[in-house]
mmCIF file of C-alpha atoms in Angstrom:
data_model
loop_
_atom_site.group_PDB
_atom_site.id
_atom_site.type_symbol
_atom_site.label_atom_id
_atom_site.label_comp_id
_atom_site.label_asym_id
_atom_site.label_seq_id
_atom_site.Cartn_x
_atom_site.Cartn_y
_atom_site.Cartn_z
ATOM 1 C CA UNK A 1 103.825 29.214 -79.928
ATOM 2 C CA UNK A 2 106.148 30.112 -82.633
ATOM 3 C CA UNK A 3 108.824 32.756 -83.195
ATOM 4 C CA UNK A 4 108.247 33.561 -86.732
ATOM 5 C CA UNK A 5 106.951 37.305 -86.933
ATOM 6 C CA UNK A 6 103.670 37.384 -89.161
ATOM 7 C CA UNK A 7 104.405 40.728 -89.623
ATOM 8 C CA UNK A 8 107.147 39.536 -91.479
ATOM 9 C CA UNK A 9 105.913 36.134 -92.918
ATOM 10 C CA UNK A 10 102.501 37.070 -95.579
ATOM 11 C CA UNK A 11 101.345 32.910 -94.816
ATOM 12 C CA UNK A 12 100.567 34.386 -91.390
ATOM 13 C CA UNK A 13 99.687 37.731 -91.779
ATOM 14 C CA UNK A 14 96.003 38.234 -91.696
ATOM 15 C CA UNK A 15 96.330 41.615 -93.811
ATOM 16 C CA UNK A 16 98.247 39.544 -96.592
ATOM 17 C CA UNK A 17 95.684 36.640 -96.512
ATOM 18 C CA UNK A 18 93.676 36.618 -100.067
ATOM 19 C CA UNK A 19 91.071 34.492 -101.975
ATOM 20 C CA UNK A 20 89.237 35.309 -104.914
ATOM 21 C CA UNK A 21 85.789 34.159 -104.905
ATOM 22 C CA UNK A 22 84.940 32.518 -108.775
ATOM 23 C CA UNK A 23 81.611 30.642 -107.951
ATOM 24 C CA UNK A 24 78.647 31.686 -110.018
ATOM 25 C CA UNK A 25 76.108 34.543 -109.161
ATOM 26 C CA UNK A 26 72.733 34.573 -107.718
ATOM 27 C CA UNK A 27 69.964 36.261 -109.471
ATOM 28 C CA UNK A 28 67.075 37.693 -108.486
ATOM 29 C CA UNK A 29 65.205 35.429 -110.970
ATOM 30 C CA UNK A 30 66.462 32.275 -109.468
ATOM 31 C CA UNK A 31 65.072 32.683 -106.076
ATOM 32 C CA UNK A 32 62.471 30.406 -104.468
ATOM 33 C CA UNK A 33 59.635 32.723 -103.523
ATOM 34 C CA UNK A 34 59.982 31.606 -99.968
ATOM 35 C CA UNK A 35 63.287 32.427 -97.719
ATOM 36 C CA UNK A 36 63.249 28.431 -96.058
ATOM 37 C CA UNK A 37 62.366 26.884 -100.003
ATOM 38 C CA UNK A 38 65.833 28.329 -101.116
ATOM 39 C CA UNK A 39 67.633 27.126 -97.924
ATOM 40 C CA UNK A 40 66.791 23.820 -98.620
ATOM 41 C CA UNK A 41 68.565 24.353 -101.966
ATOM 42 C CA UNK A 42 71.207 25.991 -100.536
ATOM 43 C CA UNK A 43 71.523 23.215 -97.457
ATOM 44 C CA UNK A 44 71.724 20.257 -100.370
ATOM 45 C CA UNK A 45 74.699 21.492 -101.944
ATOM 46 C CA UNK A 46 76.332 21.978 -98.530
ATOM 47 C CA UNK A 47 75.471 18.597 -97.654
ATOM 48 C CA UNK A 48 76.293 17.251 -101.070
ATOM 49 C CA UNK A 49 79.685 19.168 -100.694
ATOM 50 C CA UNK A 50 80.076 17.296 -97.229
ATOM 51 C CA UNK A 51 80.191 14.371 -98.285
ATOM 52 C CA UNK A 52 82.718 14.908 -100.567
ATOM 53 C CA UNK A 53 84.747 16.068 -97.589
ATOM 54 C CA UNK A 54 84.079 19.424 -98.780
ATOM 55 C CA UNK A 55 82.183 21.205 -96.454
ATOM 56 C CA UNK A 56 82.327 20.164 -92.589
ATOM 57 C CA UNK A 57 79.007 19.854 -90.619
ATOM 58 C CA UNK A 58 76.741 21.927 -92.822
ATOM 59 C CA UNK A 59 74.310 22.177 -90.435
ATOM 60 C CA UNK A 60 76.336 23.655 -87.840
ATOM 61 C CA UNK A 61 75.437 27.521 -87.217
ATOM 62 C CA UNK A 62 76.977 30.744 -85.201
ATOM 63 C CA UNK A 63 74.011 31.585 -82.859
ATOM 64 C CA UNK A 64 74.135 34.779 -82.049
ATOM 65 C CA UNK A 65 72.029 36.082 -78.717
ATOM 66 C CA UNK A 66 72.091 39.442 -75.832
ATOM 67 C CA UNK A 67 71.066 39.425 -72.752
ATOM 68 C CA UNK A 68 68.619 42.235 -71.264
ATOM 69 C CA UNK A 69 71.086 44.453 -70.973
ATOM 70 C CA UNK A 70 72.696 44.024 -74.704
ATOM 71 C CA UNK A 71 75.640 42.596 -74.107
ATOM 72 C CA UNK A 72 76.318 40.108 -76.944
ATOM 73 C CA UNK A 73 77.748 36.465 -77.093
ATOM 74 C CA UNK A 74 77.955 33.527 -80.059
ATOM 75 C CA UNK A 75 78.688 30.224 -79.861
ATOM 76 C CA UNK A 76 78.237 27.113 -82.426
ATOM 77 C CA UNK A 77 75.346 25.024 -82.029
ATOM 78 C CA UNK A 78 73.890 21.991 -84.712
ATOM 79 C CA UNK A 79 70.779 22.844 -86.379
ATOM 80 C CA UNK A 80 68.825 19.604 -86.157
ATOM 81 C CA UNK A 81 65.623 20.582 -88.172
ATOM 82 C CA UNK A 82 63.856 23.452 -90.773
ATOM 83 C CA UNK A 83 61.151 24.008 -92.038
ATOM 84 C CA UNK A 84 58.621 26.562 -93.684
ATOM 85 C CA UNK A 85 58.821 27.947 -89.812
ATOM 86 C CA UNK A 86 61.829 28.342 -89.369
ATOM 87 C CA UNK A 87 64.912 26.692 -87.449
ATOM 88 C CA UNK A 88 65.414 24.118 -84.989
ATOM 89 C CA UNK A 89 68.565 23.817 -82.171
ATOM 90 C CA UNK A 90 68.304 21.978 -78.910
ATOM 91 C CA UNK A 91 70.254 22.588 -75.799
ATOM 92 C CA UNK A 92 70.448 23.053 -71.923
ATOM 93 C CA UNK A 93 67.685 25.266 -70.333
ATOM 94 C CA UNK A 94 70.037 26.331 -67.749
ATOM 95 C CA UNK A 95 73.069 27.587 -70.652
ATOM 96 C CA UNK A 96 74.079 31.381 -71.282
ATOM 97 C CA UNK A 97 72.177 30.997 -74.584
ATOM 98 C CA UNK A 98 68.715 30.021 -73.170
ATOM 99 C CA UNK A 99 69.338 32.472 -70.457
ATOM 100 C CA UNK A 100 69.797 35.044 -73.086
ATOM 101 C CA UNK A 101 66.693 33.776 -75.095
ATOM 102 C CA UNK A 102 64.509 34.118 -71.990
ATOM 103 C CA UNK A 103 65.588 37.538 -71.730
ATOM 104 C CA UNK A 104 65.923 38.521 -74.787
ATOM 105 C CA UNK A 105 64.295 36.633 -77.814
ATOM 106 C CA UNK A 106 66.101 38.534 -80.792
ATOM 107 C CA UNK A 107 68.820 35.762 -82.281
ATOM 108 C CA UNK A 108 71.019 35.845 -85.583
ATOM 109 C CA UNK A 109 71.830 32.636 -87.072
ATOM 110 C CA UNK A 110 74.543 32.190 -89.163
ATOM 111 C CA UNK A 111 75.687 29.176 -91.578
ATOM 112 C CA UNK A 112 79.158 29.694 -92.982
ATOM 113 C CA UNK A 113 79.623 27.706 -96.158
ATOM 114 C CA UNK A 114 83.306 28.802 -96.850
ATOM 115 C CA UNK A 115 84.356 26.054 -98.730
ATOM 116 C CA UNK A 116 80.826 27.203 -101.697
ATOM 117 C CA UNK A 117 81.799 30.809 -101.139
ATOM 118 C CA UNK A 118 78.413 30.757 -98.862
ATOM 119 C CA UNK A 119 76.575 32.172 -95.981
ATOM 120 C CA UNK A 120 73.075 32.360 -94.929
ATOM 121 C CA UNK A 121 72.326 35.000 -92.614
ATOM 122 C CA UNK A 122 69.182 34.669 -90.589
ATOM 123 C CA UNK A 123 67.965 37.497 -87.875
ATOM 124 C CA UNK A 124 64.738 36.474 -85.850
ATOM 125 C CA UNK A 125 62.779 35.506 -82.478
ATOM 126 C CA UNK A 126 63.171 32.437 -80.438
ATOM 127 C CA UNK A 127 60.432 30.427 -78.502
ATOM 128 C CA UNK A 128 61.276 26.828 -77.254
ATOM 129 C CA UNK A 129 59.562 23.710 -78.542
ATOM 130 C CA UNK A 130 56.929 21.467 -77.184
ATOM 131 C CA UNK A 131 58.221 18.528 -74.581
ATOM 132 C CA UNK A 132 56.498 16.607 -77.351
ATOM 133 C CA UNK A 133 59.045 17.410 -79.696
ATOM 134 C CA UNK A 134 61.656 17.810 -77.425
ATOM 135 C CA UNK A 135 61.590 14.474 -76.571
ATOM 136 C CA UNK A 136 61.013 12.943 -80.009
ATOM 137 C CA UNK A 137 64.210 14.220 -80.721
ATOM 138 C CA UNK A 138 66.124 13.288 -77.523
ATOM 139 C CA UNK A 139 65.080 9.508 -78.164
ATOM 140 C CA UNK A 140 66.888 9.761 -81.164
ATOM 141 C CA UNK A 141 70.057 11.172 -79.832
ATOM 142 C CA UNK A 142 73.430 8.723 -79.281
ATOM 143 C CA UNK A 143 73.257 6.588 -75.855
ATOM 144 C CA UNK A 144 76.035 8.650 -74.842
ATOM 145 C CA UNK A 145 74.674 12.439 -75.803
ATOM 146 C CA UNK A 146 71.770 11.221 -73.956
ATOM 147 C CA UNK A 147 73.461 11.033 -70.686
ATOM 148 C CA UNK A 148 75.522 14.240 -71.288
ATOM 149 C CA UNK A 149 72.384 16.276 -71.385
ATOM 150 C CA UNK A 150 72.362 14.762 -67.894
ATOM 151 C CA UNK A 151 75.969 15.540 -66.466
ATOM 152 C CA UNK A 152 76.471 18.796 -67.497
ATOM 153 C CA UNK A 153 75.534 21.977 -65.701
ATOM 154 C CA UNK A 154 76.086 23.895 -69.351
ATOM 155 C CA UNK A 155 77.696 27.261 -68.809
ATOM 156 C CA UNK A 156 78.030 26.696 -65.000
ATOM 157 C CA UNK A 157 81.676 26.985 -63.476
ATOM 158 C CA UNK A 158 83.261 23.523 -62.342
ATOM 159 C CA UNK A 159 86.015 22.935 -60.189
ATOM 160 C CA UNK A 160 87.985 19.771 -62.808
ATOM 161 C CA UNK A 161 87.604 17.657 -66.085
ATOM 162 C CA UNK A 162 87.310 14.856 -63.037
ATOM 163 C CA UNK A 163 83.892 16.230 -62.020
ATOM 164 C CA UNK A 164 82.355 16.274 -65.439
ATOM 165 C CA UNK A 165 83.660 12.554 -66.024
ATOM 166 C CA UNK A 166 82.775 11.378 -62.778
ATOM 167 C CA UNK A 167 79.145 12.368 -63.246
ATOM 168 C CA UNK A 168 79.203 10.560 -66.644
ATOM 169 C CA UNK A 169 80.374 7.666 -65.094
ATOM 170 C CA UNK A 170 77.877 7.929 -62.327
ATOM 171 C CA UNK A 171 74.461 8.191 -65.437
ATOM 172 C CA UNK A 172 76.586 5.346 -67.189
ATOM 173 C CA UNK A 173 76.172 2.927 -64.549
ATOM 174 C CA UNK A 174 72.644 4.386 -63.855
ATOM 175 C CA UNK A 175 71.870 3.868 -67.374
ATOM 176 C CA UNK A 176 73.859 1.284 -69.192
ATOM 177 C CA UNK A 177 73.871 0.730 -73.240
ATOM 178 C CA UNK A 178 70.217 -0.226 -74.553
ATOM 179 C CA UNK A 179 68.506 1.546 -71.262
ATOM 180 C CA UNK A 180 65.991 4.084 -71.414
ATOM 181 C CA UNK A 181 67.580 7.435 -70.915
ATOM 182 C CA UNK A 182 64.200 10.048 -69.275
ATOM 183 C CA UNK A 183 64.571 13.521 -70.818
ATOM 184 C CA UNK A 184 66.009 16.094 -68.962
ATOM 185 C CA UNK A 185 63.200 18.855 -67.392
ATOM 186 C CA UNK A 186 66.054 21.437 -68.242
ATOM 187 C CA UNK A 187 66.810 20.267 -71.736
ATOM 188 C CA UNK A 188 65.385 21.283 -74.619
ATOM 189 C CA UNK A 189 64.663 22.956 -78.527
ATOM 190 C CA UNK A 190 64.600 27.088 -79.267
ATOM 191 C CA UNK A 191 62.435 27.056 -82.827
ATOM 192 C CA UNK A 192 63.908 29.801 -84.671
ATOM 193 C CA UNK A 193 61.466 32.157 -86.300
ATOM 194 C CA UNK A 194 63.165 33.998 -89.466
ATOM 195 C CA UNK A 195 61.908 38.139 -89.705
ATOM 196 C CA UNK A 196 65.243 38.240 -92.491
ATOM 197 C CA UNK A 197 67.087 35.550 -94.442
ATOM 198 C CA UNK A 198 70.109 36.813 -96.363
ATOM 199 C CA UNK A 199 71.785 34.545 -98.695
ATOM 200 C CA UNK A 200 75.349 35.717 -99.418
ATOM 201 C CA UNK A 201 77.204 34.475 -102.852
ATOM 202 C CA UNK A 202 80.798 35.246 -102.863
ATOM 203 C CA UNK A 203 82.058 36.893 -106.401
ATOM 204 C CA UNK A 204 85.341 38.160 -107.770
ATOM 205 C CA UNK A 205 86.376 41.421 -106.572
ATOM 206 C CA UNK A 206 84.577 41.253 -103.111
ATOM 207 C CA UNK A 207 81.426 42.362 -105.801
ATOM 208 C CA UNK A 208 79.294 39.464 -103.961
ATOM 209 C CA UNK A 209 75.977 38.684 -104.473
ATOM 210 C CA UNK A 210 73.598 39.148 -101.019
ATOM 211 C CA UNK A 211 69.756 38.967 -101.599
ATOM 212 C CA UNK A 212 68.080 39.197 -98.533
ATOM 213 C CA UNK A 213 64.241 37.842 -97.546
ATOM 214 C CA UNK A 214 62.388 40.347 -95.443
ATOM 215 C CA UNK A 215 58.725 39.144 -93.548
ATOM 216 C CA UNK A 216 55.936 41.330 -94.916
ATOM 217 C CA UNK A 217 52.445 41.356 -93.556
ATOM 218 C CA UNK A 218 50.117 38.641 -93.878
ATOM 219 C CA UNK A 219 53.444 36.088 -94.276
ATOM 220 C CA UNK A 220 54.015 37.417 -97.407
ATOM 221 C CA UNK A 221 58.337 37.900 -98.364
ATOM 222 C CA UNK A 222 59.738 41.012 -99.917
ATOM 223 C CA UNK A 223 63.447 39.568 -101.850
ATOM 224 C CA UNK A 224 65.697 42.790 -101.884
ATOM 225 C CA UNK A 225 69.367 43.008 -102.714
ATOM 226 C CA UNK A 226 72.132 44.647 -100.735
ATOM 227 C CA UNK A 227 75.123 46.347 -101.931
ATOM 228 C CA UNK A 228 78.409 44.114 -100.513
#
């Protein structure tokens, strides 16, 4: 903790804190005529920009989810596929997410592309992936993410750091380095499918750009823009 006073000290005060946006606009006429065509735009400069140390994980997303009764909760998850359907995550059956899917299908998404002045906003309805796929990707995963999918509980209370390692330790032994990992029954994907797709440009004078996609019958897309 620190002593300063950021009432007192603008570098800390979050009322004082101010950037003016200068990237170029987005037009109406530039748009792909479908929502996903212009994320994958949109995703290549991000992950251009990353690996110029620009922009950190580009894929990483603020999903958004309620339970039955409404109450709301977000948390930061890797996107690990899109396509002309939509969005792909992956995580524990068993987590406050999933829970809140199977309750609940109505997510946001959100990618925040600070560094480009960028966000894509995404409301829609979850529905989890085939084992097929599920396990395509999980064959692909890291040795080691492999057998965390298998130690933790996700979401559930445990009593230490100790328990959590110990049960790593327990799968490592199980499953050294260059064995077969089996997929985990309560691990798995949420496919993301978009209703809305907003794509937010920062400009000068908090004017910003934000033209949004919006699902029209027959899979048709309706491009409207929003006042900021």
């Amino acid at each position: 903790m620190t002593d300063r006073d950021p009432l007192l000290d603008p570098e800390l005060d979050p009322a004082a804190m101010r950037k003016q946006y200068r990237a170029e606009g987005l037009a109406e006429q530039d748009l792909a005529s479908h929502p996903m065509d212009q994320f994958a735009r949109w995703f290549e400069d991000a992950a251009r920009a990353a690996l110029h140390g620009t922009v950190y994980e580009p894929n990483a997303m603020v999903v958004s989810t309620a339970d039955a009764a409404g109450r709301p909760s977000s948390r930061t998850v890797l996107m690990k596929q899109f396509d002309t359907d939509g969005f792909v995550f992956f995580t524990n059956y068993g987590s406050r997410k999933a829970r809140d899917l199977a309750e609940n299908p109505h997510v946001a998404l959100l990618f925040p592309w600070h560094p480009l002045a960028r966000q894509v906003i995404v409301t829609g309805t979850a529905r989890r992936t085939g084992r097929d796929e599920t396990a395509a990707y999980f064959r692909i995963r890291p040795h080691g993410s492999q057998l965390g999918a298998w130690a933790s509980a996700q979401s559930s209370v445990i009593a230490s750091r100790a328990e959590l390692d110990a049960a790593y330790a327990d799968l490592e032994a199980r499953y050294p380095e260059g064995e077969q990992v089996p997929v985990p029954p309560h691990w798995g994907g949420f496919r993301i499918t978009p209703e809305t797709v907003e794509f937010w440009q920062g400009r000068e004078n908090r004017l910003h750009d934000r033209l949004r996609y919006v699902t029209q019958p027959g899979g048709r897309w309706k491009a409207e823009r929003l006042s900021p």
